[in-house]
Coordinates of C-alpha atoms in Angstrom, one line a residue:
M1 CA 0.0 0.0 0.0
A2 CA 1.3 3.5 -0.9
T3 CA 2.1 6.0 1.8
A4 CA 0.4 9.3 2.1
E5 CA 3.5 11.0 0.7
Q6 CA 3.5 8.7 -2.3
N7 CA -0.2 9.5 -2.9
E8 CA 0.5 13.2 -2.6
Q9 CA 3.2 12.9 -5.3
I10 CA 0.9 10.9 -7.6
V11 CA -1.6 13.8 -7.3
R12 CA 1.1 16.4 -7.9
N13 CA 2.1 14.6 -11.0
F14 CA -1.6 14.4 -12.1
F15 CA -2.0 18.2 -11.9
K16 CA 1.3 18.7 -13.8
I17 CA 0.1 16.4 -16.6
L18 CA -3.4 17.9 -16.5
S19 CA -1.9 21.3 -17.2
T20 CA -0.3 20.1 -20.4
G21 CA -3.7 19.3 -21.9
E22 CA -2.3 16.1 -23.4
L23 CA -5.3 13.9 -23.2
E24 CA -3.5 10.6 -23.7
S25 CA -1.0 11.5 -21.0
I26 CA -3.9 12.5 -18.7
R27 CA -5.6 9.2 -19.4
K28 CA -2.5 7.3 -18.2
T29 CA -2.8 9.0 -14.8
L30 CA -6.4 7.8 -14.2
H31 CA -7.5 4.4 -12.9
A32 CA -9.6 2.5 -15.4
D33 CA -12.5 2.7 -12.9
A34 CA -12.0 6.4 -12.2
S35 CA -14.8 8.9 -11.6
W36 CA -14.6 12.7 -11.7
T37 CA -17.4 14.7 -10.0
P38 CA -17.6 18.5 -10.3
M39 CA -19.4 19.3 -7.1
V40 CA -21.7 22.0 -8.7
K41 CA -25.2 22.3 -9.9
N42 CA -26.7 23.8 -13.1
V43 CA -23.3 24.2 -14.7
P44 CA -22.2 22.5 -18.0
G45 CA -20.2 19.4 -16.9
A46 CA -21.9 18.9 -13.6
G47 CA -22.6 15.4 -12.5
V48 CA -20.5 12.2 -12.3
H49 CA -18.2 11.3 -15.2
A50 CA -17.0 7.7 -15.3
P51 CA -15.1 5.6 -16.1
R52 CA -11.6 6.8 -17.3
D53 CA -12.3 7.0 -21.1
V54 CA -15.6 8.9 -20.5
I55 CA -13.7 11.3 -18.3
V56 CA -11.1 12.0 -21.0
D57 CA -13.2 11.8 -24.2
K58 CA -16.6 13.2 -23.1
F59 CA -15.7 15.5 -20.2
L60 CA -12.1 16.8 -20.4
A61 CA -11.8 17.1 -24.2
P62 CA -14.8 19.4 -24.5
V63 CA -13.8 21.4 -21.4
R64 CA -10.3 21.9 -22.7
G65 CA -11.8 22.9 -26.1
L66 CA -13.2 26.0 -24.4
F67 CA -9.6 27.2 -23.8
E68 CA -6.8 28.4 -26.1
D69 CA -4.4 25.6 -26.8
G70 CA -2.3 24.8 -23.7
D71 CA -4.7 26.3 -21.2
P72 CA -5.8 26.2 -18.5
K73 CA -2.9 25.7 -16.2
T74 CA -3.3 24.5 -12.6
T75 CA -1.1 25.8 -9.8
I76 CA -1.2 24.0 -6.5
D77 CA -1.4 26.4 -3.5
N78 CA -1.7 23.8 -0.7
I79 CA -1.7 20.0 -0.6
F80 CA -2.0 17.4 2.1
A81 CA -2.6 13.7 2.2
K82 CA -3.9 11.2 4.7
G83 CA -3.8 7.6 3.6
N84 CA -5.2 7.4 0.0
V85 CA -7.0 10.7 0.2
V86 CA -5.2 13.9 -1.1
C87 CA -6.7 17.4 -0.7
V88 CA -5.6 20.2 -2.9
E89 CA -6.3 23.9 -3.0
S90 CA -5.4 25.2 -6.4
R91 CA -5.9 27.9 -9.0
G92 CA -6.8 27.4 -12.6
K93 CA -5.8 30.1 -15.1
G94 CA -5.9 30.4 -18.8
K95 CA -7.4 32.2 -21.8
L96 CA -10.7 31.1 -23.2
R97 CA -11.4 30.9 -26.9
N98 CA -14.0 33.6 -26.4
G99 CA -11.1 35.9 -25.4
K100 CA -11.9 36.1 -21.7
I101 CA -9.3 35.3 -19.0
Y102 CA -10.2 32.5 -16.7
D103 CA -8.9 32.6 -13.1
N104 CA -10.7 30.4 -10.6
Q105 CA -9.9 28.8 -7.3
Y106 CA -10.5 25.1 -6.6
C107 CA -10.5 22.6 -3.8
W108 CA -10.1 18.9 -4.8
V109 CA -10.6 15.7 -2.8
I110 CA -8.8 13.0 -4.7
E111 CA -8.6 9.3 -3.8
V112 CA -5.7 7.2 -5.1
K113 CA -6.0 3.5 -5.9
D114 CA -3.3 1.2 -7.3
G115 CA -1.0 4.2 -7.9
L116 CA -3.5 6.0 -10.0
V117 CA -6.1 8.8 -9.6
W118 CA -9.3 7.0 -8.8
R119 CA -12.0 9.3 -7.4
I120 CA -12.0 13.1 -8.0
R121 CA -14.4 15.5 -6.3
E122 CA -13.8 19.0 -7.7
Y123 CA -15.1 22.1 -5.9
M124 CA -15.1 25.5 -7.6
D125 CA -16.8 28.9 -7.9
S126 CA -19.5 27.8 -10.4
H127 CA -21.0 31.3 -10.5
Y128 CA -17.7 32.6 -11.8
V129 CA -17.5 29.8 -14.4
M130 CA -20.9 30.8 -15.8
S131 CA -19.8 34.5 -16.0
V132 CA -16.9 33.8 -18.3
V133 CA -17.9 30.9 -20.5

């Protein structure tokens, strides 16, 4: 079983790869049985996205398509782990294809399984999202 420190590093790596926008590389960081749940209501993308290929092909690809190539970038402000659960405070920044600048704050609760990202709960300012997209 991985240590909390190892799980924290797995999540740091996930965010580094997520910021590249390289979907196939992102896919490799996710457990085959992964789920990603934006914890919002009445916002495009709300709900549970699962498994891994649905996350990448039906959720991440369209979301990244809202941004200029290479954006958004995620910066970790704070991270801590206990067992297989890693919590992250971060900021997502980038330029949208509509010309607006995106700059939102996030909190993530991520569970790691078998050395891969398994469960993602993503908290954000959904009002802000709707004001810029």
